[in-house]
Coordinates of C-alpha atoms and ligand atoms in Angstrom, one line a residue:
M1 CA -26.0 -15.0 -12.0
A2 CA -23.4 -13.7 -9.6
G3 CA -19.7 -13.6 -10.3
D4 CA -18.1 -16.9 -11.3
S5 CA -14.6 -16.0 -10.2
S6 CA -13.5 -15.7 -6.6
R7 CA -13.3 -12.3 -5.0
L8 CA -10.4 -13.6 -2.7
A9 CA -7.0 -14.9 -3.6
P10 CA -6.3 -18.5 -2.6
D11 CA -3.8 -17.4 0.0
A12 CA -6.1 -14.7 1.4
R13 CA -5.7 -14.1 5.2
I14 CA -9.0 -14.8 6.8
L15 CA -10.0 -13.7 10.3
V16 CA -12.5 -16.2 11.7
T17 CA -14.3 -14.8 14.8
G18 CA -16.0 -17.5 16.9
G19 CA -13.8 -20.1 15.2
A20 CA -13.7 -22.4 18.3
G21 CA -17.4 -23.0 18.2
F22 CA -19.4 -25.7 16.4
I23 CA -19.7 -24.3 12.8
G24 CA -16.7 -21.9 13.0
S25 CA -14.3 -24.7 13.8
A26 CA -15.7 -26.9 11.0
Y27 CA -15.1 -23.9 8.6
V28 CA -11.5 -23.6 9.9
R29 CA -10.8 -27.3 9.6
D30 CA -12.3 -27.6 6.1
V31 CA -10.7 -24.5 4.6
L32 CA -7.2 -25.3 6.0
A33 CA -7.5 -28.9 4.8
R34 CA -8.9 -28.1 1.4
R35 CA -6.9 -25.0 0.3
D36 CA -3.2 -25.2 0.4
G37 CA -2.4 -21.5 0.7
A38 CA -5.2 -20.5 3.0
R39 CA -4.2 -18.6 6.2
I40 CA -6.5 -18.3 9.1
T41 CA -6.5 -16.4 12.4
V42 CA -9.2 -17.3 14.9
L43 CA -10.4 -14.7 17.4
D44 CA -12.6 -16.4 20.1
K45 CA -13.6 -15.4 23.6
L46 CA -13.9 -19.1 24.6
T47 CA -17.3 -18.9 26.2
Y48 CA -18.8 -22.1 27.5
A49 CA -19.5 -22.9 23.9
G50 CA -16.0 -22.3 22.6
N51 CA -13.6 -25.2 22.8
R52 CA -10.0 -25.2 21.6
A53 CA -10.2 -29.0 21.3
N54 CA -12.5 -28.4 18.3
L55 CA -9.3 -27.3 16.5
A56 CA -7.0 -30.0 17.8
A57 CA -6.7 -31.6 14.3
V58 CA -5.4 -28.3 12.9
E59 CA -2.9 -27.7 15.7
A60 CA -1.7 -31.3 15.5
D61 CA -0.9 -31.0 11.7
P62 CA 2.4 -29.1 11.4
E63 CA 1.6 -27.9 7.8
Q64 CA -1.8 -26.6 8.8
A65 CA -0.6 -25.2 12.1
A66 CA 1.9 -23.1 10.2
R67 CA -1.0 -21.3 8.4
F68 CA -3.1 -20.9 11.6
S69 CA -3.1 -18.8 14.7
F70 CA -5.4 -18.5 17.7
V71 CA -6.2 -15.4 19.7
I72 CA -8.4 -15.4 22.8
G73 CA -10.5 -12.2 22.8
D74 CA -13.9 -10.6 22.5
I75 CA -15.3 -9.2 19.2
A76 CA -16.8 -6.4 21.3
D77 CA -13.3 -5.2 22.3
P78 CA -12.0 -2.7 19.7
E79 CA -8.4 -3.1 20.9
A80 CA -8.5 -6.9 20.3
V81 CA -10.3 -6.5 16.9
G82 CA -8.5 -3.6 15.2
P83 CA -5.0 -5.1 14.8
L84 CA -6.4 -8.4 13.6
V85 CA -8.6 -6.9 11.0
A86 CA -5.6 -4.8 9.8
E87 CA -3.7 -7.9 8.9
S88 CA -6.7 -9.7 7.2
D89 CA -8.2 -9.8 3.7
A90 CA -11.5 -11.1 5.0
V91 CA -13.5 -11.5 8.2
V92 CA -16.0 -14.3 8.7
N93 CA -18.0 -13.6 11.8
F94 CA -19.4 -16.8 13.5
A95 CA -19.1 -15.3 17.0
A96 CA -22.5 -15.2 18.8
E97 CA -24.4 -16.6 21.7
S98 CA -26.3 -19.3 19.7
H99 CA -28.8 -21.1 22.0
V100 CA -32.4 -19.8 21.9
D101 CA -33.2 -21.3 25.3
R102 CA -30.3 -19.5 27.0
S103 CA -31.5 -16.2 25.3
I104 CA -34.7 -16.6 27.2
L105 CA -32.9 -17.2 30.5
E106 CA -30.2 -14.6 30.1
P107 CA -30.3 -12.3 27.1
E108 CA -27.6 -9.7 27.9
A109 CA -24.7 -11.6 26.3
F110 CA -26.7 -12.1 23.2
L111 CA -27.1 -8.4 22.7
R112 CA -23.5 -7.6 23.6
T113 CA -22.0 -10.0 21.1
G114 CA -24.7 -9.9 18.5
V115 CA -25.1 -6.1 18.4
I116 CA -22.1 -4.3 20.0
G117 CA -19.6 -7.0 18.8
V118 CA -20.9 -6.9 15.2
H119 CA -20.6 -3.1 15.3
V120 CA -17.0 -3.2 16.6
L121 CA -16.1 -5.6 13.7
L122 CA -17.8 -3.4 11.1
E123 CA -16.0 -0.3 12.4
A124 CA -12.6 -2.0 12.2
V125 CA -13.5 -3.2 8.6
R126 CA -14.6 0.3 7.6
I127 CA -11.5 2.0 8.9
E128 CA -9.1 -0.6 7.4
S129 CA -10.9 -0.7 4.1
A130 CA -10.8 3.1 3.7
A131 CA -7.0 3.0 4.1
R132 CA -6.6 0.2 1.6
V133 CA -8.9 1.6 -1.0
A134 CA -7.0 5.0 -0.7
A135 CA -3.8 3.0 -1.4
G136 CA -5.4 1.3 -4.5
R137 CA -5.8 -2.1 -2.7
P138 CA -9.0 -4.2 -2.3
A139 CA -11.2 -3.5 0.7
V140 CA -11.5 -6.1 3.5
R141 CA -14.4 -8.4 2.7
Y142 CA -16.8 -9.1 5.7
L143 CA -19.3 -12.1 6.0
Q144 CA -21.9 -12.1 8.7
V145 CA -23.1 -15.6 9.6
S146 CA -26.8 -15.2 10.3
T147 CA -29.8 -17.5 10.7
D148 CA -33.1 -18.5 9.2
E149 CA -34.6 -17.6 12.6
V150 CA -34.6 -13.9 11.6
Y151 CA -37.7 -14.6 9.4
G152 CA -39.6 -15.9 12.5
S153 CA -42.1 -18.8 12.3
V154 CA -43.1 -19.5 8.7
A155 CA -46.7 -20.9 8.4
D156 CA -46.3 -22.2 4.9
G157 CA -44.1 -21.8 1.8
H158 CA -40.4 -20.9 1.9
S159 CA -38.7 -17.7 3.0
V160 CA -36.9 -15.7 0.3
E161 CA -34.2 -13.2 1.2
S162 CA -36.5 -10.2 0.5
D163 CA -39.1 -11.3 3.1
R164 CA -39.8 -9.2 6.1
L165 CA -37.8 -10.0 9.2
D166 CA -39.9 -11.1 12.2
P167 CA -37.5 -12.3 14.9
R168 CA -39.4 -13.7 17.9
S169 CA -36.7 -14.6 20.5
P170 CA -34.0 -12.5 22.1
Y171 CA -31.5 -14.7 20.1
S172 CA -33.1 -14.1 16.7
A173 CA -33.7 -10.4 17.5
A174 CA -30.0 -9.9 18.2
K175 CA -29.1 -11.8 15.0
A176 CA -31.5 -9.6 13.0
A177 CA -30.0 -6.5 14.6
G178 CA -26.5 -7.7 13.6
E179 CA -27.7 -8.1 10.0
L180 CA -29.2 -4.6 9.9
L181 CA -26.0 -3.1 11.1
V182 CA -24.1 -4.9 8.3
N183 CA -26.6 -3.5 5.7
S184 CA -26.2 0.0 7.2
Y185 CA -22.4 -0.2 6.7
V186 CA -22.8 -1.3 3.1
V187 CA -25.2 1.5 2.3
T188 CA -23.6 4.3 4.4
H189 CA -19.9 3.5 4.2
G190 CA -19.6 1.2 1.1
V191 CA -18.2 -1.6 3.2
D192 CA -17.8 -4.9 1.2
A193 CA -20.1 -7.3 3.1
V194 CA -22.3 -10.3 2.6
V195 CA -24.8 -12.1 4.9
T196 CA -25.7 -15.8 5.0
R197 CA -28.9 -17.1 6.7
G198 CA -28.3 -20.7 7.6
S199 CA -30.9 -23.3 8.8
N200 CA -30.6 -25.8 11.7
T201 CA -27.1 -27.2 11.6
Y202 CA -26.0 -30.5 13.1
G203 CA -22.9 -32.7 13.0
P204 CA -19.7 -33.6 15.0
F205 CA -18.6 -31.1 17.7
H206 CA -22.1 -29.8 18.2
H207 CA -22.6 -28.5 21.8
P208 CA -24.8 -30.9 23.7
E209 CA -27.3 -28.2 24.7
K210 CA -28.9 -28.4 21.2
L211 CA -31.6 -30.9 20.2
I212 CA -29.7 -33.6 18.3
P213 CA -26.5 -33.8 20.5
L214 CA -28.5 -33.5 23.7
F215 CA -30.8 -36.3 22.8
V216 CA -28.0 -38.5 21.4
T217 CA -25.9 -38.1 24.5
N218 CA -28.8 -38.4 26.9
A219 CA -29.9 -41.6 25.1
I220 CA -26.5 -43.1 25.3
D221 CA -26.8 -42.6 29.1
D222 CA -30.4 -43.9 29.1
Q223 CA -31.5 -40.5 30.4
P224 CA -34.9 -38.8 29.6
L225 CA -35.2 -36.9 26.3
P226 CA -37.2 -33.6 27.0
M227 CA -39.3 -33.0 23.9
Y228 CA -40.9 -29.6 23.9
G229 CA -44.7 -29.6 23.4
D230 CA -46.1 -31.9 20.7
G231 CA -42.8 -32.3 18.9
L232 CA -44.3 -31.3 15.6
Q233 CA -42.1 -28.2 15.2
Q234 CA -40.4 -28.3 11.8
R235 CA -36.8 -27.5 11.0
D236 CA -34.7 -27.9 7.8
W237 CA -31.5 -29.9 8.8
L238 CA -28.2 -28.8 7.4
F239 CA -25.0 -30.9 7.8
V240 CA -22.2 -28.8 9.3
S241 CA -19.7 -29.3 6.5
D242 CA -22.4 -28.2 4.0
H243 CA -23.1 -25.1 6.0
A244 CA -19.3 -24.3 6.3
G245 CA -18.9 -24.9 2.6
A246 CA -21.8 -22.6 1.7
I247 CA -20.4 -19.8 3.8
D248 CA -17.0 -20.1 2.1
H249 CA -18.7 -20.1 -1.3
V250 CA -20.6 -16.9 -0.5
L251 CA -17.5 -15.3 0.9
R252 CA -15.7 -16.0 -2.4
H253 CA -18.5 -15.5 -4.9
G254 CA -21.3 -13.4 -3.2
T255 CA -22.2 -9.9 -4.3
S256 CA -21.6 -7.2 -1.7
G257 CA -24.8 -6.0 -0.1
E258 CA -26.6 -9.3 -0.8
T259 CA -28.0 -11.9 1.6
Y260 CA -28.1 -15.6 0.8
N261 CA -30.3 -18.3 2.4
V262 CA -28.5 -21.6 3.2
P263 CA -31.2 -24.2 3.4
G264 CA -30.6 -27.8 4.7
S265 CA -31.3 -31.1 3.0
A266 CA -34.3 -32.3 5.1
E267 CA -37.4 -30.5 6.3
M268 CA -38.5 -32.7 9.2
V269 CA -40.6 -32.4 12.4
N270 CA -38.7 -33.0 15.7
R271 CA -40.5 -36.3 16.4
D272 CA -39.1 -37.8 13.2
V273 CA -35.6 -36.5 13.9
I274 CA -35.8 -38.0 17.4
A275 CA -37.1 -41.3 16.1
G276 CA -34.2 -41.4 13.6
L277 CA -31.5 -40.9 16.2
L278 CA -33.1 -43.4 18.6
E279 CA -33.2 -46.0 15.8
R280 CA -29.5 -45.4 14.9
L281 CA -28.6 -45.8 18.6
G282 CA -30.8 -48.8 19.1
K283 CA -32.6 -47.0 22.0
P284 CA -36.4 -47.1 22.8
W285 CA -38.9 -44.3 22.3
T286 CA -39.9 -44.7 25.9
L287 CA -36.9 -42.4 26.8
V288 CA -38.8 -39.4 25.2
R289 CA -40.7 -37.2 27.7
T290 CA -43.2 -34.5 26.6
V291 CA -42.2 -31.4 28.6
P292 CA -43.7 -27.8 28.7
D293 CA -42.9 -25.9 25.5
R294 CA -40.3 -23.3 24.9
P295 CA -41.9 -19.8 25.3
G296 CA -42.5 -18.2 21.9
H297 CA -41.4 -21.4 20.1
D298 CA -41.2 -20.9 16.4
R299 CA -43.3 -23.6 14.8
R300 CA -41.6 -23.9 11.4
Y301 CA -38.6 -22.6 9.4
A302 CA -38.2 -23.3 5.7
L303 CA -35.8 -21.6 3.3
D304 CA -35.9 -21.0 -0.4
G305 CA -32.4 -21.8 -1.7
S306 CA -32.7 -20.5 -5.3
K307 CA -30.4 -17.6 -4.8
L308 CA -27.5 -19.7 -3.4
A309 CA -28.1 -22.3 -6.0
A310 CA -27.8 -19.7 -8.7
L311 CA -24.4 -18.7 -7.2
G312 CA -23.3 -22.3 -7.8
W313 CA -23.6 -24.0 -4.4
R314 CA -25.4 -27.2 -3.6
N315 CA -25.4 -29.4 -0.4
R316 CA -23.6 -32.7 -0.5
T317 CA -24.9 -34.6 2.5
S318 CA -28.3 -36.3 2.9
F319 CA -29.9 -36.3 6.3
D320 CA -29.5 -40.1 6.6
D321 CA -25.8 -39.9 6.0
G322 CA -25.3 -36.8 8.1
L323 CA -27.2 -38.3 11.1
A324 CA -25.3 -41.6 10.8
T325 CA -22.0 -39.7 10.8
T326 CA -23.1 -37.5 13.8
V327 CA -24.4 -40.4 16.0
D328 CA -21.3 -42.4 15.3
W329 CA -19.1 -39.4 16.1
F330 CA -20.8 -38.9 19.5
R331 CA -20.5 -42.6 20.3
A332 CA -16.7 -42.4 19.5
N333 CA -16.0 -39.1 21.3
E334 CA -17.5 -39.5 24.8
A335 CA -14.6 -37.7 26.4
W336 CA -15.4 -34.6 24.3
W337 CA -19.1 -34.4 25.1
R338 CA -18.7 -35.5 28.8
A339 CA -16.3 -32.5 29.2
A340 CA -18.9 -30.2 27.6
K341 CA -21.5 -31.6 30.0
S342 CA -19.3 -30.7 33.0
G343 CA -18.6 -27.5 35.0
D344 CA -21.7 -25.3 34.9
W345 CA -23.6 -27.9 32.9
D346 CA -25.6 -29.4 35.8
A347 CA -26.7 -25.9 37.0
Y348 CA -27.8 -25.0 33.5
Y349 CA -29.6 -28.4 33.0
E350 CA -31.5 -28.1 36.3
R351 CA -32.5 -24.5 35.5
Q352 CA -33.6 -25.4 32.0
Y353 CA -35.1 -28.8 32.5
G354 CA -35.6 -29.5 36.3
A355 CA -39.2 -28.2 36.6
R356 CA -40.0 -29.2 33.0
L357 CA -39.0 -32.9 33.6
A358 CA -40.9 -32.9 36.9
A359 CA -44.0 -31.9 34.9
S360 CA -43.3 -34.2 32.1
S361 CA -45.3 -37.1 30.7
A362 CA -44.5 -40.1 28.6
A363 CA -44.6 -39.1 24.9
S364 CA -46.9 -41.0 22.7
T365 CA -45.4 -42.3 19.6
R366 CA -48.2 -40.5 17.7
P367 CA -48.8 -36.7 17.8
E368 CA -51.1 -35.6 20.7
A369 CA -54.4 -34.3 19.6
Ligands
NAD1 P1 -21.5 -21.9 19.0 O1 -22.2 -21.4 20.2 O2 -21.1 -23.3 18.9 O3 -20.1 -21.1 18.8 C1 -20.0 -19.7 19.1 C2 -18.5 -19.3 19.2 O4 -18.4 -17.9 19.3 C3 -17.9 -20.0 20.4 O5 -16.6 -20.5 20.1 C4 -17.8 -18.8 21.4 O6 -16.7 -18.9 22.3 C5 -17.6 -17.6 20.4 N1 -18.0 -16.3 21.0 C6 -19.1 -16.0 21.6 N2 -19.1 -14.7 22.0 C7 -18.0 -14.2 21.5 C8 -17.4 -12.9 21.6 N3 -18.0 -11.9 22.2 N4 -16.2 -12.7 21.0 C9 -15.5 -13.8 20.5 N5 -16.0 -15.0 20.4 C10 -17.2 -15.2 20.9 O7 -22.3 -21.4 17.7 P2 -22.5 -22.2 16.3 O8 -23.7 -23.1 16.4 O9 -21.2 -22.6 15.8 O10 -23.0 -20.9 15.5 C11 -22.1 -20.1 14.8 C12 -22.8 -18.9 14.1 O11 -23.8 -19.5 13.2 C13 -23.6 -18.1 15.1 O12 -23.5 -16.7 14.6 C14 -25.1 -18.6 14.9 O13 -26.0 -17.5 15.1 C15 -25.1 -19.0 13.5 N6 -26.0 -20.0 13.1 C16 -26.0 -21.2 13.8 C17 -26.8 -22.2 13.3 C18 -26.9 -23.6 14.1 O14 -27.8 -24.3 13.8 N7 -26.0 -23.9 15.0 C19 -27.6 -22.1 12.2 C20 -27.6 -20.8 11.5 C21 -26.7 -19.8 12.0
DAU2 O1 -32.6 -22.4 12.6 C1 -31.2 -22.0 12.9 C2 -31.0 -22.1 14.4 O2 -31.0 -23.4 14.8 C3 -29.7 -21.4 14.8 O3 -29.8 -20.0 14.5 C4 -29.5 -21.5 16.3 O4 -28.2 -21.0 16.7 C5 -29.5 -23.0 16.6 O5 -29.3 -23.2 18.0 C6 -30.8 -23.7 16.1 O6 -31.9 -23.1 16.9 P1 -33.1 -24.1 17.4 O7 -33.8 -23.4 18.5 O8 -34.0 -24.5 16.2 O9 -32.3 -25.4 17.8 P2 -32.4 -26.3 19.1 O10 -31.5 -27.5 18.9 O11 -32.3 -25.6 20.4 O12 -33.9 -26.9 18.9 C7 -34.3 -27.6 17.8 C8 -35.8 -28.0 18.0 O13 -35.8 -28.9 19.0 C9 -36.6 -26.8 18.4 O14 -37.9 -27.0 17.8 C10 -36.7 -27.0 19.9 C11 -36.7 -28.5 20.1 N1 -36.0 -28.9 21.3 C12 -34.8 -28.4 21.7 C13 -34.2 -28.8 22.8 C14 -32.8 -28.2 23.2 C15 -36.7 -29.8 22.2 O15 -37.8 -30.3 21.9 N2 -36.1 -30.2 23.3 C16 -34.9 -29.7 23.7 O16 -34.4 -30.0 24.8

């Protein structure tokens, strides 16, 4: 059983990199709302996936805004990172290119942020920690947000943290590389660091490039829903506030050098997820199109959560409740997702789905043979 007292003071200063994205912004909103003394600085490059509107609730609340600051910058830029790490007690790194399909189209940014960016953060943490430890103060704690995709496709059973890594997309390879760098800094330099491996996350503010928000928003507009292959790929769905809460729990209670799986609450095949969201929206299955599969598509992810449970964390949100909250949020926040589906969106959509939809067929309600 890992430590039962927090490794961080309640008023610790936390640098949240990638905090304008989907999960990072949920983390910032939750921590500032839940913990009175918490102080957070976000460092975010504001890529197409970063959106300051995700933090509007924080900036509109004078009490929370006083404990919050926002810096636009790149985690791969040592000049941006160094001074911010020097004024922080902990770093939680959400920053990444996060979409598998885009990593197939254009992998470079995945490597730059996922490998060089993580290295720049670790170097800054190493240098600042050495100075603090020499002065008798605690080191800076680092948490790397990683993914169940580093295990690759899991034929049966559940992945445990000691399993071999077998990443199979440029996205997951970059995430695995980031984790290995973290481990090297723990072993070689004694950096205080933990890693989380989360499963498929969904909820409000999810970028509409991903399965659930893409299909919800397309269905609202009565547009086709491009289901890859037979739709029998399995994921374990994790509501975003549960993922953010688990990350905060590991930051505070995890043992340095350890990795913690963060499983979801529902192991489901894509077809059943799609049927559930269509039912909630009152839209027909006939919107679903079977399209050519994602290259290298991982068939199944499944995580063993015993280690995180032993640390004292459990999820709070069932898939039914989480999906209802999510669908209702997208219905109520059209301006948010229509803005995310503007600018470069049409060019991306055409590149990703144009030929696929042209080659598509109506999806049977039962799995194809
Ligand atoms: P996201 O794409 O919504 O957000 C990523 C954020 O990082 C954006 O705000 C973006 O502007 C920022 N960013 C990207 N490159 C940057 C750089 N070089 N410097 C500074 N900021 C940069 O991603 P998400 O879905 O919120 O995922 C967050 C993290 O969680 C990622 O590391 C991802 O690998 C991991 N993860 C995601 C899921 C999931 O299902 N979404 C599951 C497990 C793990
Ligand atoms: O498992 C954790 C990972 O979950 C995270 O590390 C990633 O950052 C996150 O994007 C997510 O990756 P996936 O590839 O599993 O998520 P995505 O929403 O892209 O796809 C979910 C499933 O739906 C997958 O089997 C592919 C399928 N899919 C997806 C899209 C976008 C479709 O059938 N059609 C689609 O158009």
